[in-house]
Coordinates of N, CA and C in Angstrom, one line a residue:
X1 N 58.1 142.7 -29.8 CA 58.4 141.8 -28.7 C 59.2 142.6 -28.1
X2 N 59.3 142.7 -26.6 CA 60.3 143.4 -26.1 C 61.1 142.4 -25.3
X3 N 62.6 142.9 -25.5 CA 63.7 142.2 -24.5 C 63.6 142.2 -23.2
X4 N 63.9 141.0 -22.8 CA 63.9 140.7 -21.2 C 65.2 140.2 -21.3
X5 N 66.0 141.2 -20.9 CA 67.6 140.9 -20.8 C 68.2 141.9 -19.9
X6 N 69.2 141.8 -19.1 CA 69.4 142.8 -18.1 C 71.0 142.8 -18.5
X7 N 71.0 143.8 -19.6 CA 72.4 144.4 -20.2 C 73.3 145.0 -19.3
X8 N 74.5 145.3 -19.4 CA 75.4 146.2 -18.5 C 74.9 147.7 -18.5
X9 N 74.3 148.1 -19.6 CA 73.9 149.5 -19.4 C 72.6 149.6 -18.8
X10 N 71.9 148.5 -18.0 CA 70.9 148.5 -17.1 C 71.4 148.8 -15.6
X11 N 72.7 148.7 -15.6 CA 73.3 148.5 -14.3 C 73.7 149.7 -13.6
X12 N 73.9 150.2 -12.5 CA 74.4 151.2 -12.1 C 76.1 150.6 -11.6
X13 N 77.1 150.8 -12.0 CA 78.4 150.1 -11.9 C 79.6 151.6 -11.5
X14 N 79.9 152.8 -11.7 CA 80.7 153.5 -11.4 C 80.1 154.5 -9.9
X15 N 81.3 154.4 -9.2 CA 81.1 155.3 -8.0 C 80.2 156.7 -8.2
X16 N 80.6 157.2 -9.2 CA 80.0 158.6 -9.5 C 78.5 158.5 -9.8
X17 N 78.0 157.4 -10.4 CA 76.6 157.0 -10.6 C 75.5 156.6 -8.9
X18 N 76.6 155.6 -8.4 CA 75.9 155.8 -6.7 C 75.8 157.1 -6.0
X19 N 76.9 157.9 -6.1 CA 76.9 158.8 -5.3 C 75.8 159.9 -5.8
X20 N 75.9 160.2 -7.1 CA 74.6 160.9 -7.6 C 73.4 160.7 -7.4
X21 N 73.0 159.2 -7.0 CA 71.7 158.7 -6.7 C 71.7 159.2 -5.0
X22 N 72.5 159.0 -4.5 CA 72.4 159.0 -3.0 C 72.7 160.6 -2.7
X23 N 72.7 161.5 -3.4 CA 72.7 162.9 -3.2 C 71.4 163.5 -3.0
X24 N 70.4 163.2 -4.3 CA 69.0 163.9 -4.1 C 68.5 162.5 -4.4
X25 N 67.8 161.8 -2.9 CA 67.2 160.9 -3.4 C 65.9 160.7 -3.0
X26 N 65.1 159.9 -3.4 CA 63.6 159.6 -2.6 C 63.9 158.2 -2.3
X27 N 63.4 158.0 -1.0 CA 63.4 156.5 -0.3 C 62.3 155.9 0.0
X28 N 62.4 154.6 -0.2 CA 61.2 153.8 0.4 C 61.9 152.8 1.2
X29 N 61.5 152.4 2.5 CA 62.0 151.7 3.0 C 61.0 150.5 3.6
X30 N 61.4 149.1 4.4 CA 60.7 148.3 5.0 C 61.5 147.7 6.1
X31 N 61.1 146.8 7.1 CA 62.1 146.3 7.9 C 63.2 145.5 7.2
X32 N 62.6 145.0 6.0 CA 63.9 144.2 5.4 C 64.7 144.9 4.3
X33 N 64.1 146.1 3.6 CA 64.9 146.5 2.5 C 64.6 147.6 2.2
X34 N 65.8 148.5 1.9 CA 65.5 149.9 1.6 C 65.7 150.3 0.0
X35 N 64.9 151.2 -0.5 CA 65.1 151.4 -2.1 C 65.3 153.0 -2.1
X36 N 66.5 153.3 -2.7 CA 66.8 154.6 -3.1 C 66.7 154.9 -4.3
X37 N 66.4 156.1 -4.7 CA 66.2 156.0 -6.2 C 66.6 157.7 -6.4
X38 N 66.7 158.0 -7.8 CA 66.4 159.2 -8.5 C 66.1 159.3 -9.9
X39 N 65.4 160.3 -10.2 CA 65.6 160.4 -11.8 C 66.9 160.3 -12.5
X40 N 67.1 159.7 -13.8 CA 68.3 159.7 -14.5 C 67.7 160.7 -15.8
X41 N 68.7 160.8 -16.6 CA 68.6 161.6 -18.0 C 68.8 160.7 -19.2
X42 N 68.7 159.3 -19.1 CA 68.6 158.6 -19.7 C 67.2 157.9 -20.6
X43 N 67.0 157.1 -21.1 CA 65.8 156.4 -21.6 C 65.1 155.5 -21.1
X44 N 65.9 154.7 -20.0 CA 65.7 153.7 -19.2 C 66.1 153.6 -17.8
X45 N 65.8 152.8 -16.9 CA 65.8 152.7 -15.5 C 66.9 151.7 -15.3
X46 N 67.8 152.4 -14.4 CA 68.9 151.2 -14.1 C 69.0 150.8 -12.7
X47 N 69.5 149.5 -12.2 CA 69.6 149.0 -10.8 C 71.0 148.6 -10.4
X48 N 71.5 149.1 -9.1 CA 72.5 148.8 -8.4 C 72.2 148.1 -7.0
X49 N 73.3 147.8 -6.4 CA 73.3 146.9 -5.2 C 74.1 147.8 -4.3
X50 N 73.5 148.0 -3.0 CA 74.5 148.1 -1.8 C 74.3 147.5 -0.7
X51 N 74.8 146.0 -1.0 CA 74.3 145.0 0.4 C 75.5 144.6 1.0
X52 N 75.5 145.5 2.4 CA 76.7 145.3 3.1 C 77.1 144.0 3.6
X53 N 78.1 143.3 3.8 CA 78.4 142.1 4.6 C 78.2 142.1 6.2
X54 N 78.3 143.5 6.5 CA 78.0 143.8 7.8 C 76.3 143.1 8.3
X55 N 75.4 143.8 7.4 CA 74.0 143.8 7.2 C 73.6 142.1 7.2
X56 N 74.2 141.4 6.0 CA 73.7 140.2 5.4 C 75.4 139.5 5.5
X57 N 75.5 138.7 6.4 CA 76.9 138.4 6.6 C 77.5 136.9 5.5
X58 N 76.4 136.3 5.0 CA 76.7 134.9 4.0 C 76.9 135.8 2.8
X59 N 77.8 135.3 2.0 CA 77.5 135.5 0.5 C 76.9 134.8 -0.2
X60 N 76.1 133.7 0.0 CA 74.9 133.0 -0.8 C 73.8 133.6 -0.3
X61 N 73.6 134.1 0.6 CA 72.6 135.0 0.9 C 72.5 136.4 0.3
X62 N 73.4 137.0 0.1 CA 73.6 138.4 -0.4 C 73.5 138.2 -2.2
X63 N 73.8 137.1 -2.8 CA 73.9 136.6 -4.3 C 72.5 136.3 -4.2
X64 N 71.6 135.6 -3.3 CA 70.3 135.3 -3.3 C 69.6 136.6 -3.5
X65 N 69.9 137.6 -2.8 CA 68.9 138.9 -2.6 C 69.2 139.4 -4.3
X66 N 70.7 139.3 -4.4 CA 70.9 140.3 -5.8 C 70.2 139.3 -6.9
X67 N 70.0 138.1 -6.8 CA 69.5 137.3 -8.1 C 68.1 137.7 -8.2
X68 N 67.6 137.8 -7.1 CA 65.8 138.0 -7.1 C 65.5 139.4 -7.6
X69 N 66.4 140.3 -6.8 CA 66.1 141.6 -7.6 C 66.5 142.0 -9.1
X70 N 67.5 141.2 -9.4 CA 67.6 141.5 -11.2 C 66.7 140.5 -11.9
X71 N 66.0 139.6 -11.5 CA 64.8 138.8 -12.2 C 63.8 139.6 -11.9
X72 N 63.4 140.3 -10.9 CA 62.1 141.4 -10.8 C 62.6 142.1 -11.8
X73 N 63.6 142.9 -11.8 CA 63.8 144.3 -12.3 C 64.2 143.9 -13.9
X74 N 64.3 142.8 -14.3 CA 64.2 142.4 -15.7 C 63.1 142.1 -16.1
X75 N 62.5 141.6 -15.4 CA 60.8 141.3 -16.0 C 60.1 142.7 -16.1
X76 N 60.4 143.5 -15.3 CA 59.7 144.9 -15.2 C 60.6 146.2 -15.6
X77 N 61.3 145.9 -16.3 CA 62.1 146.9 -16.7 C 61.6 148.2 -17.4
X78 N 60.7 147.5 -18.5 CA 60.0 148.4 -19.6 C 58.5 149.1 -19.0
X79 N 58.4 149.0 -17.3 CA 57.0 149.4 -16.6 C 58.0 150.7 -16.0
X80 N 58.8 150.8 -16.0 CA 59.6 151.7 -14.8 C 60.2 152.9 -15.6
X81 N 59.8 154.1 -15.2 CA 60.1 155.3 -15.8 C 61.7 155.5 -15.4
X82 N 62.2 156.5 -16.3 CA 63.7 156.6 -16.1 C 64.4 156.8 -14.9
X83 N 64.3 155.8 -14.0 CA 64.8 156.0 -12.4 C 66.2 155.1 -12.6
X84 N 67.0 155.8 -11.6 CA 68.2 154.6 -11.2 C 67.8 154.2 -9.6
X85 N 68.0 153.0 -9.5 CA 67.5 152.1 -8.2 C 68.7 151.7 -7.8
X86 N 69.0 151.9 -6.3 CA 70.0 151.2 -5.6 C 69.6 150.4 -4.2
X87 N 69.7 149.1 -4.0 CA 68.9 148.3 -3.4 C 69.9 148.1 -2.1
X88 N 69.3 148.4 -0.9 CA 70.0 148.3 0.2 C 69.0 147.0 1.3
X89 N 70.0 146.1 1.6 CA 69.4 145.1 2.1 C 69.7 145.4 3.7
X90 N 68.8 145.1 4.9 CA 69.1 144.9 6.4 C 68.7 144.0 7.0
X91 N 69.6 143.3 8.0 CA 69.8 142.2 8.3 C 68.8 141.3 8.6
X92 N 67.5 141.2 8.8 CA 66.1 140.5 9.0 C 65.7 140.1 7.4
X93 N 66.4 140.6 6.5 CA 65.9 140.2 5.1 C 66.0 138.7 5.1
X94 N 67.3 137.9 5.9 CA 67.3 136.8 5.5 C 66.6 135.6 5.9
X95 N 65.7 136.5 6.6 CA 64.5 135.4 7.1 C 63.3 134.9 6.4
X96 N 63.2 136.1 5.3 CA 62.2 135.9 4.1 C 62.6 135.1 3.0
X97 N 61.5 134.1 2.6 CA 61.6 133.2 1.6 C 61.6 134.2 0.0
X98 N 61.9 133.4 -0.7 CA 61.9 134.0 -2.3 C 60.4 134.9 -2.4
X99 N 59.8 134.2 -2.5 CA 58.4 134.7 -2.6 C 57.8 136.1 -1.7
X100 N 58.1 136.0 -0.6 CA 58.2 137.2 0.5 C 59.1 138.4 -0.1
X101 N 60.5 138.2 -0.2 CA 61.5 139.0 -0.8 C 61.0 139.8 -2.1
X102 N 60.5 139.4 -2.7 CA 60.0 139.6 -4.3 C 58.8 140.3 -4.1
X103 N 57.6 140.0 -2.9 CA 56.8 141.0 -2.7 C 57.2 142.1 -1.9
X104 N 58.2 142.0 -1.2 CA 58.4 143.2 -0.5 C 59.0 144.3 -1.3
X105 N 60.1 143.6 -2.6 CA 60.6 144.6 -3.4 C 59.6 145.4 -4.1
X106 N 58.4 144.5 -4.5 CA 57.4 145.1 -5.6 C 56.3 146.0 -4.6
X107 N 56.2 146.0 -3.2 CA 55.7 147.0 -2.6 C 56.6 148.5 -2.7
X108 N 57.9 148.3 -2.4 CA 58.7 149.4 -2.2 C 58.7 150.1 -4.0
X109 N 58.7 149.4 -4.9 CA 59.0 149.8 -6.1 C 57.5 150.8 -6.4
X110 N 56.3 150.1 -6.0 CA 55.1 150.9 -6.2 C 55.2 152.0 -5.7
X111 N 55.9 152.3 -4.5 CA 55.9 153.5 -3.5 C 56.8 154.6 -4.0
X112 N 57.5 154.0 -4.6 CA 58.4 154.8 -5.4 C 58.2 155.5 -6.7
X113 N 57.2 154.7 -7.1 CA 56.7 155.1 -8.6 C 55.4 156.3 -8.1
X114 N 54.8 156.1 -7.3 CA 53.9 157.1 -6.5 C 54.2 158.2 -6.3
X115 N 55.6 158.4 -5.3 CA 56.3 159.4 -5.1 C 57.0 160.1 -6.4
X116 N 57.4 159.5 -7.1 CA 58.2 160.1 -8.2 C 57.2 160.8 -9.0
X117 N 56.1 160.4 -9.3 CA 54.7 161.3 -9.7 C 54.5 162.7 -9.4
X118 N 54.5 162.5 -8.0 CA 54.0 163.8 -7.2 C 54.7 164.8 -7.1

């Protein structure tokens, strides 16, 4: 049985890791979210967040986005290749309900996986 946890090693934590992803990235975007990715040298994928206060003003909205993304990633972590993901939110994302937000995230992840294969 596979573990569905979200430990510290599955997160992007250091500025070095974030800068590395932003330097040579593959991007997928929607009017609500942008996913910035880059292959890593590890055996697993990692997730990081860059959700600016300027874009999503209220802390509970930023936390909701992060909580839903973490849960999505936790359940699908074994399906992803070794990629570092950074999730960025745009201002209209607060209009989405939880299901729409997860569907948008799923579409972006599928686009990224297709781009990574090419």
